[in-house]
Short mmCIF file of C-alpha atoms (C1' of nucleotides) in Angstrom, two decimals:
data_model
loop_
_atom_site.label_atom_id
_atom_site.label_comp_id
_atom_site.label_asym_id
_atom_site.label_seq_id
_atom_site.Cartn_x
_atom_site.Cartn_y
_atom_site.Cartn_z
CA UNK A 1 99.93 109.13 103.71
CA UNK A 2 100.86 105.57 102.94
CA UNK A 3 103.49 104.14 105.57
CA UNK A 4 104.39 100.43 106.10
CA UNK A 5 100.98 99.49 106.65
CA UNK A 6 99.43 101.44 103.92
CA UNK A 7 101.72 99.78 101.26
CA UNK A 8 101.49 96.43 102.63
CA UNK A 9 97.75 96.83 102.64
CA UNK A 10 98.14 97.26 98.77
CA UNK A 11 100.52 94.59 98.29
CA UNK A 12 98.36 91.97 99.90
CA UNK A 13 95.60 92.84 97.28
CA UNK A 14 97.82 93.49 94.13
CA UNK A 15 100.11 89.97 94.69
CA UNK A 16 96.70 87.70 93.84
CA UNK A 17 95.56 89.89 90.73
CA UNK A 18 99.26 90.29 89.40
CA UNK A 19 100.81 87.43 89.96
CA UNK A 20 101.13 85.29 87.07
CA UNK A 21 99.53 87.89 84.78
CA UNK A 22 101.62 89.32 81.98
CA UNK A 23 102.01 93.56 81.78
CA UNK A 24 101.67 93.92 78.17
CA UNK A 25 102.39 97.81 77.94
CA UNK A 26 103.00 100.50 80.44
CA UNK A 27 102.40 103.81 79.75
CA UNK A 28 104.29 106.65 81.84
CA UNK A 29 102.86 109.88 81.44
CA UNK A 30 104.51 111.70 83.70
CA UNK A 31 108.14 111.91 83.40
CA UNK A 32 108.41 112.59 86.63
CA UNK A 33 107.18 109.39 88.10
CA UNK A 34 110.64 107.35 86.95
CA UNK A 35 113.61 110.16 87.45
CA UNK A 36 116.27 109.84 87.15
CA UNK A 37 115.93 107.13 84.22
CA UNK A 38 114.11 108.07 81.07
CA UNK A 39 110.31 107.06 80.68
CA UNK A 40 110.91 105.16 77.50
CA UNK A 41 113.36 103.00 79.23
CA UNK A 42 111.04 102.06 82.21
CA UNK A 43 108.59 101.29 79.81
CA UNK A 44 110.79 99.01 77.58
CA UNK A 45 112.02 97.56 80.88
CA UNK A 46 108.56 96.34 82.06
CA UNK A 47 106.37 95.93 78.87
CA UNK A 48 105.88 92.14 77.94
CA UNK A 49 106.90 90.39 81.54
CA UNK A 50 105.15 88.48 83.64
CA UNK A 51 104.98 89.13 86.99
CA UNK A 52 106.91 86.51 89.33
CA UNK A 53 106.08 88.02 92.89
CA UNK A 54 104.93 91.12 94.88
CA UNK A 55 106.70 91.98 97.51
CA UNK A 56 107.54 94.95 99.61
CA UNK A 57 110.51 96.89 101.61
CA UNK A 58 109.83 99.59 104.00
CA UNK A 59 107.15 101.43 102.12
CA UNK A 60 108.70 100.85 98.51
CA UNK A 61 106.73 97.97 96.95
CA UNK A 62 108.47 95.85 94.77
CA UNK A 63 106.49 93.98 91.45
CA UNK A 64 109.09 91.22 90.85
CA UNK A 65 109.68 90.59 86.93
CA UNK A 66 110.38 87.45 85.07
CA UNK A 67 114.02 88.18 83.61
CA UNK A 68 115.34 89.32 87.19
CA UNK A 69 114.02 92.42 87.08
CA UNK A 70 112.04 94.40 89.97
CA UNK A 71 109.91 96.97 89.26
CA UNK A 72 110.40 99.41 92.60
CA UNK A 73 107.07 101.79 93.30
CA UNK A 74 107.25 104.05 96.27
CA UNK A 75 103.35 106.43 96.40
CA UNK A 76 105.33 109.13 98.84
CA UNK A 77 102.77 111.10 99.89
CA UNK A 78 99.67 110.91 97.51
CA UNK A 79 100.08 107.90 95.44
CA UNK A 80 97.58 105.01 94.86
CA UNK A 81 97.77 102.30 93.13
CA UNK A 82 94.47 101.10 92.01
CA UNK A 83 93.62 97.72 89.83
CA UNK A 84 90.44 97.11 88.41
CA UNK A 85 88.13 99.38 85.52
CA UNK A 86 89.08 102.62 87.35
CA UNK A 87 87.51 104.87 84.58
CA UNK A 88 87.19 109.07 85.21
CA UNK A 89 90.11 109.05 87.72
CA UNK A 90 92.09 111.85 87.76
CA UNK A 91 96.04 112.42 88.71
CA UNK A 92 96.79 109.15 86.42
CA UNK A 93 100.51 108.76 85.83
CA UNK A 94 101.17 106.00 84.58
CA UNK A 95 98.85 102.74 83.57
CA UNK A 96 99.97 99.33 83.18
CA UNK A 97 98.18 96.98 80.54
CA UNK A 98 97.28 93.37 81.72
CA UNK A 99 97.15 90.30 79.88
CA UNK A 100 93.66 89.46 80.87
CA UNK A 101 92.53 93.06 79.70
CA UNK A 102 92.58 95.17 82.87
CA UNK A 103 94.73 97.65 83.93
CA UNK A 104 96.49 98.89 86.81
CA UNK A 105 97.03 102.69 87.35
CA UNK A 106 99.40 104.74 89.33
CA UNK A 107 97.40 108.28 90.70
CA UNK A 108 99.25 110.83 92.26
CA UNK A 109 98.01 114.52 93.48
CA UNK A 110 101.54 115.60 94.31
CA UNK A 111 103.69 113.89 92.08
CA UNK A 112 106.08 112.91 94.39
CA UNK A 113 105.83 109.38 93.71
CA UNK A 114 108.59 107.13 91.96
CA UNK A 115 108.92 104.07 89.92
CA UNK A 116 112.41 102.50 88.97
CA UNK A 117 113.68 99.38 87.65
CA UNK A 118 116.36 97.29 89.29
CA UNK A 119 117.88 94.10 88.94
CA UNK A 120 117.31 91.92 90.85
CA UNK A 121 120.84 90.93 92.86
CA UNK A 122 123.62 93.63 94.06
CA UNK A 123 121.85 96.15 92.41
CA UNK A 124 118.80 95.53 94.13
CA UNK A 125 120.89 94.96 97.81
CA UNK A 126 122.34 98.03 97.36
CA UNK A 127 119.89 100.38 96.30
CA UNK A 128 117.84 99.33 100.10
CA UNK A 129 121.21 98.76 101.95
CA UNK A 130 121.70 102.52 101.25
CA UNK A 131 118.03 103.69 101.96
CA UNK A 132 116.58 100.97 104.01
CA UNK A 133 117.10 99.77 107.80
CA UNK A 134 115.27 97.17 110.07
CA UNK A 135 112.13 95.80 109.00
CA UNK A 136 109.77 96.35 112.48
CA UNK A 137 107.64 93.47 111.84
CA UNK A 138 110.29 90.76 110.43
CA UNK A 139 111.58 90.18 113.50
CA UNK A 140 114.53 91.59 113.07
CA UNK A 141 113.43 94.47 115.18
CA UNK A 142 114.71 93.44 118.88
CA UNK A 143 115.41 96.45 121.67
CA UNK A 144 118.96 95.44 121.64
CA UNK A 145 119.37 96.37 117.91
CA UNK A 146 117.12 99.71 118.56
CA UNK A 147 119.17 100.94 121.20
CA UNK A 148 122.23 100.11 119.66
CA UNK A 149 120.74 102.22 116.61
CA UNK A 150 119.85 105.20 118.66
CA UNK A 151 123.14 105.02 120.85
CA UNK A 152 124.86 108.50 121.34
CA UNK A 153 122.07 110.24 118.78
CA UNK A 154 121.29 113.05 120.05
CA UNK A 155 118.10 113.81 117.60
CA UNK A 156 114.55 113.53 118.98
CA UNK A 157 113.42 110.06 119.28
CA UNK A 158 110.10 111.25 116.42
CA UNK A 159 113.32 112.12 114.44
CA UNK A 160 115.28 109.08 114.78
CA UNK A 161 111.85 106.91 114.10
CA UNK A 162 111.13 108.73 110.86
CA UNK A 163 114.71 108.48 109.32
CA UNK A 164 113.92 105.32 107.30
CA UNK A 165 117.83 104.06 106.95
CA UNK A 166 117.63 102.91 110.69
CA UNK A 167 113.96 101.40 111.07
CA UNK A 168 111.93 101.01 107.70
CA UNK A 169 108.14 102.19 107.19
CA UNK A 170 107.61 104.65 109.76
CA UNK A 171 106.51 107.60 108.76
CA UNK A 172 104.34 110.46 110.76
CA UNK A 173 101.12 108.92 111.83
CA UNK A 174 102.58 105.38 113.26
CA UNK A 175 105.88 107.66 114.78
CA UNK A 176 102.92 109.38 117.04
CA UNK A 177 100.72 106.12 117.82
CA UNK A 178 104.02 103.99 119.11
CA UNK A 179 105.80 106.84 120.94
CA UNK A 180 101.85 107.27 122.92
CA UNK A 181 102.17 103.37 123.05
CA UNK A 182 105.59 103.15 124.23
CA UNK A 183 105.02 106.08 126.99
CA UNK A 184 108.05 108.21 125.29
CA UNK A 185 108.14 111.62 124.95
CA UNK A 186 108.53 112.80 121.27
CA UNK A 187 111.40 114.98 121.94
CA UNK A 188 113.49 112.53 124.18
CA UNK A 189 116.83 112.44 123.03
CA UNK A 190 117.28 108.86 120.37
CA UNK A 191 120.05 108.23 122.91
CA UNK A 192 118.82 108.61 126.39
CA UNK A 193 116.80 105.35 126.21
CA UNK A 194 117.52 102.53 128.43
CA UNK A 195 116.82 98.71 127.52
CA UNK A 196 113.28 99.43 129.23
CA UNK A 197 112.66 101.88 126.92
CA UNK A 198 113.84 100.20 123.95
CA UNK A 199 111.54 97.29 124.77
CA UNK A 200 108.46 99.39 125.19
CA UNK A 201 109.39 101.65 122.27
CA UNK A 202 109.88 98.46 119.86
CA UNK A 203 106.30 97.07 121.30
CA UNK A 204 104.86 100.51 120.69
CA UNK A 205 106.26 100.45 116.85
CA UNK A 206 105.20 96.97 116.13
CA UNK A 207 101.60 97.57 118.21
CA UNK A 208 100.94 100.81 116.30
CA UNK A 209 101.93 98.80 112.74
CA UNK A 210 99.78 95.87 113.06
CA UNK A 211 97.22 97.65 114.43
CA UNK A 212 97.36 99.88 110.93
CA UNK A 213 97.46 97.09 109.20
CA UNK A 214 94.31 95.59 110.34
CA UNK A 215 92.35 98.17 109.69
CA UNK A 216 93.50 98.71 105.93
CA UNK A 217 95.68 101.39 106.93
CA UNK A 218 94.79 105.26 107.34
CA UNK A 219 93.08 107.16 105.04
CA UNK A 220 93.45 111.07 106.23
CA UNK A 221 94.07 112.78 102.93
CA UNK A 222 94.59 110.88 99.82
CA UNK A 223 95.12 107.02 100.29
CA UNK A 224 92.86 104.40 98.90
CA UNK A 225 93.84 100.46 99.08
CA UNK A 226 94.32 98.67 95.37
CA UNK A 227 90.78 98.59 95.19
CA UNK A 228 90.40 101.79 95.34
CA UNK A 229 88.14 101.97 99.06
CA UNK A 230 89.70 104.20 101.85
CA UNK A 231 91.04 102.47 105.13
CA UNK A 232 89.69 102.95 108.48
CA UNK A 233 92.57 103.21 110.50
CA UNK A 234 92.11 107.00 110.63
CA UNK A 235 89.18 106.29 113.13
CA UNK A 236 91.06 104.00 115.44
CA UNK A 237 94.23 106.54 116.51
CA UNK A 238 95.20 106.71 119.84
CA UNK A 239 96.77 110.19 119.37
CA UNK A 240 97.50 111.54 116.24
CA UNK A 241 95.58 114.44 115.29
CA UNK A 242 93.66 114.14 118.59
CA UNK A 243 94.67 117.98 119.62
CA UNK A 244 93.19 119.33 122.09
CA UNK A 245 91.15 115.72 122.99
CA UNK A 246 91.70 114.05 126.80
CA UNK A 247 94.71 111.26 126.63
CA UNK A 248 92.87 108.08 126.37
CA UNK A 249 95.05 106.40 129.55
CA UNK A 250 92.43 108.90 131.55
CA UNK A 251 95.67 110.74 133.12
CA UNK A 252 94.48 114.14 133.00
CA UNK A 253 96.25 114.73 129.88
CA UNK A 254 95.35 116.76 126.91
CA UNK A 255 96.99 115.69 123.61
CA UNK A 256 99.37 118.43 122.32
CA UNK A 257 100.46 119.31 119.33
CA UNK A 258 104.43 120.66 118.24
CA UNK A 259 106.62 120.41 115.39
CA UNK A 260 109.29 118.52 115.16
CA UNK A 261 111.91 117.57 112.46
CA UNK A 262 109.24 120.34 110.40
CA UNK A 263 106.19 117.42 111.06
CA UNK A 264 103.61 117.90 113.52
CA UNK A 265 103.63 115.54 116.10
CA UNK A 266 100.61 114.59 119.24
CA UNK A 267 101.61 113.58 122.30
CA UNK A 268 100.30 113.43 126.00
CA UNK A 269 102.68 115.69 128.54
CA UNK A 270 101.29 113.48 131.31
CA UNK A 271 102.05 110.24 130.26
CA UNK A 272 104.76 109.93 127.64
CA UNK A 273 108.03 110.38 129.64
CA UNK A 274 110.50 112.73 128.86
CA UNK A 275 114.11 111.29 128.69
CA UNK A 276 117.32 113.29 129.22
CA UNK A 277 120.79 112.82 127.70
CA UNK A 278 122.51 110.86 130.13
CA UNK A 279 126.02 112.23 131.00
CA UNK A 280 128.84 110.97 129.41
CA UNK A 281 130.72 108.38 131.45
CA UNK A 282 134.35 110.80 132.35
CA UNK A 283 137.48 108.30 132.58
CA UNK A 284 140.15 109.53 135.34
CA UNK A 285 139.74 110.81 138.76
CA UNK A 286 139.06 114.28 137.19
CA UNK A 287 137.50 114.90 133.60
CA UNK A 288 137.87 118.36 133.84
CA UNK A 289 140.79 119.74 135.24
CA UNK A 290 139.80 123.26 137.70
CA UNK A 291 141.45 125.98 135.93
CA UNK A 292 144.78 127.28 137.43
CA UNK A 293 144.27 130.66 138.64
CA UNK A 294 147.98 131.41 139.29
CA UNK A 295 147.48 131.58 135.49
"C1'" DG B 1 129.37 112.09 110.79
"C1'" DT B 2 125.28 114.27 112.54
"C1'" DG B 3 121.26 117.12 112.80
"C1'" DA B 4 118.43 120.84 110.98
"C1'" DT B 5 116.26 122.85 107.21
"C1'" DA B 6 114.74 123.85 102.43
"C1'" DA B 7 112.88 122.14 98.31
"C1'" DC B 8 109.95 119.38 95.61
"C1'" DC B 9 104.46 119.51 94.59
"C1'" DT B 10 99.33 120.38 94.54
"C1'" DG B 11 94.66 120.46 96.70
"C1'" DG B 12 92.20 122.33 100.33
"C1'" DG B 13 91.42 125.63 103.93
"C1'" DT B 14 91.53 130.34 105.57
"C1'" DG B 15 91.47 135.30 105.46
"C1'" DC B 16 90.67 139.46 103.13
"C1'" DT C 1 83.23 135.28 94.45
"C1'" DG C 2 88.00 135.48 93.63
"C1'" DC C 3 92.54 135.92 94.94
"C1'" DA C 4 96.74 135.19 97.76
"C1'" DC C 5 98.76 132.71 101.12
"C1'" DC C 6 99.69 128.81 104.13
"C1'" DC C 7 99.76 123.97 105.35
"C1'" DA C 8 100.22 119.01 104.87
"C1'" DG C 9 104.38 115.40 104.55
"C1'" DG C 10 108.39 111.39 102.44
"C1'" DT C 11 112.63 111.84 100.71
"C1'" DT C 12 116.80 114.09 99.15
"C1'" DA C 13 120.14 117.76 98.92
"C1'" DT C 14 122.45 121.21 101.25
"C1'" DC C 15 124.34 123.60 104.99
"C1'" DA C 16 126.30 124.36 109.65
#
DNA sequence: GTGATAACCTGGGTGC
DNA sequence: TGCACCCAGGTTATCA
């Protein structure tokens, strides 16, 4: 399932091949792909530019257009992106024709994916302000700004991680791999973290995303890079999918398996601490007056 | 405003 | 072998 370091994966190998190259003609041939605007009108949109930049936001990547325009892409759960000859591939939805005679195609099993086109400006800045929160490895991502996120949420922390509009990019495998990182129990209340926590939990996030990102991200199901080869990140997880398997801290722990928010979700009941709401702080000498039993 | 859940969608796995 | 059913998950809409 491509995440933040699936996509960014991609757009490291599409910005060389597409910068500077013109997209002659795109063809959308599922109409689908580019709700809610009309196919035709993403076409007419993108047809003849060049491309200026590729660049990404959380996992949306973002083909920057001569003419301020950005062409948005997100692959939600079974999209590629592939660039090259790509001949016999199934799932095609939409193909864009290059200037130098290639093309790149958009493949998607489930047809969840999307492609819009924004300009660039307020329309752009408000399209992500309203989706989009802090990118994890911009910097921007500091345990201060985390816990003041999560303060008084009372949703699981997987929850909180995989509700983009606060932190950007995380989706269901990386969720697992930093809340094993970070020592934090999956179902620990968003607000019952501490500074300590924060800190470990923003190391585990940023530890788990690099670490996909160096290995070409994960390829469980569907995902393939823009060359169309699988990643190998898959092989490298510290807990996801490991049910059943010994925690790899050598605690005694044997990685379980729940669902939360409707997603499954690994963790090690040894190891990754389970935080409770703290109380709220009661003002007065007596929060809650006894009752008065002379009535 | 917040959190939980259903719906979207299709290939693959499982059980009969 | 063929069929029916369930599951996977990112995002959005809906409901409590």
């Amino acid at each position: 399932m491509p995440e933040l370091p699936e996509v960014e994966t991609v757009r490291r190998q599409l910005e060389p091949e597409l910068v500077g190259r013109r997209i002659e003609r795109v063809t959308v041939l599922d109409e689908r792909l580019t709700r809610p605007e009309a196919p035709r009108s993403v076409e007419k949109a993108v047809s003849g530019r060049k491309v200026e930049a590729v660049g990404r936001r959380g996992k949306y990547l973002l083909i920057e257009l001569e003419g301020e325009r950005t062409l948005a892409i997100h692959l939600r759960m079974t999209g590629n992106l592939l660039i090259g000859e790509n001949g016999g591939l199934k799932h095609v939805r939409a193909r864009f024709a290059l200037d130098d005679g290639r093309q790149m195609l958009f493949t998607d099993i489930r047809r969840f994916g999307q492609a819009i086109v924004l300009d660039r400006g307020d329309q752009l800045e408000d399209y992500f302000a309203a989706r989009l929160g802090l990118e994890p490895l911009s910097g921007e991502l500091t345990p201060e700004r985390l816990l003041e996120l999560a303060k008084d949420r009372k949703a699981p922390l997987k929850s909180f991680l995989l509700t983009q509009d606060r932190v950007a990019g995380i989706g269901n495998i990386y969720a697992d791999e930093a809340l094993w990182r970070a020592r934090l129990h999956p179902l620990s209340p968003a607000g019952s973290m501490k500074l300590e926590h924060a800190e470990r939990l923003v190391e585990g996030i940023v530890g788990a995303l690099e670490a996909g990102l160096d290995h070409g991200g994960a390829s469980i199901d569907d995902y393939l890079d823009a060359r169309g080869e699988r990643g190998s990140m898959q092989d490298e997880f510290l807990v996801h999918t490991r049910e059943g398997e010994a925690c790899l801290r050598d605690d005694g722990g044997e990685i379980q398996r729940i669902v939360v928010g409707g997603r499954s979700t690994y963790f090690c009941p040894v190891c990754q601490e389970r935080l409770r709401r703290r109380p709220r702080r009661r003002t007065g000498a007596r929060a809650r007056p006894k009752r008065d039993r002379a009535g």
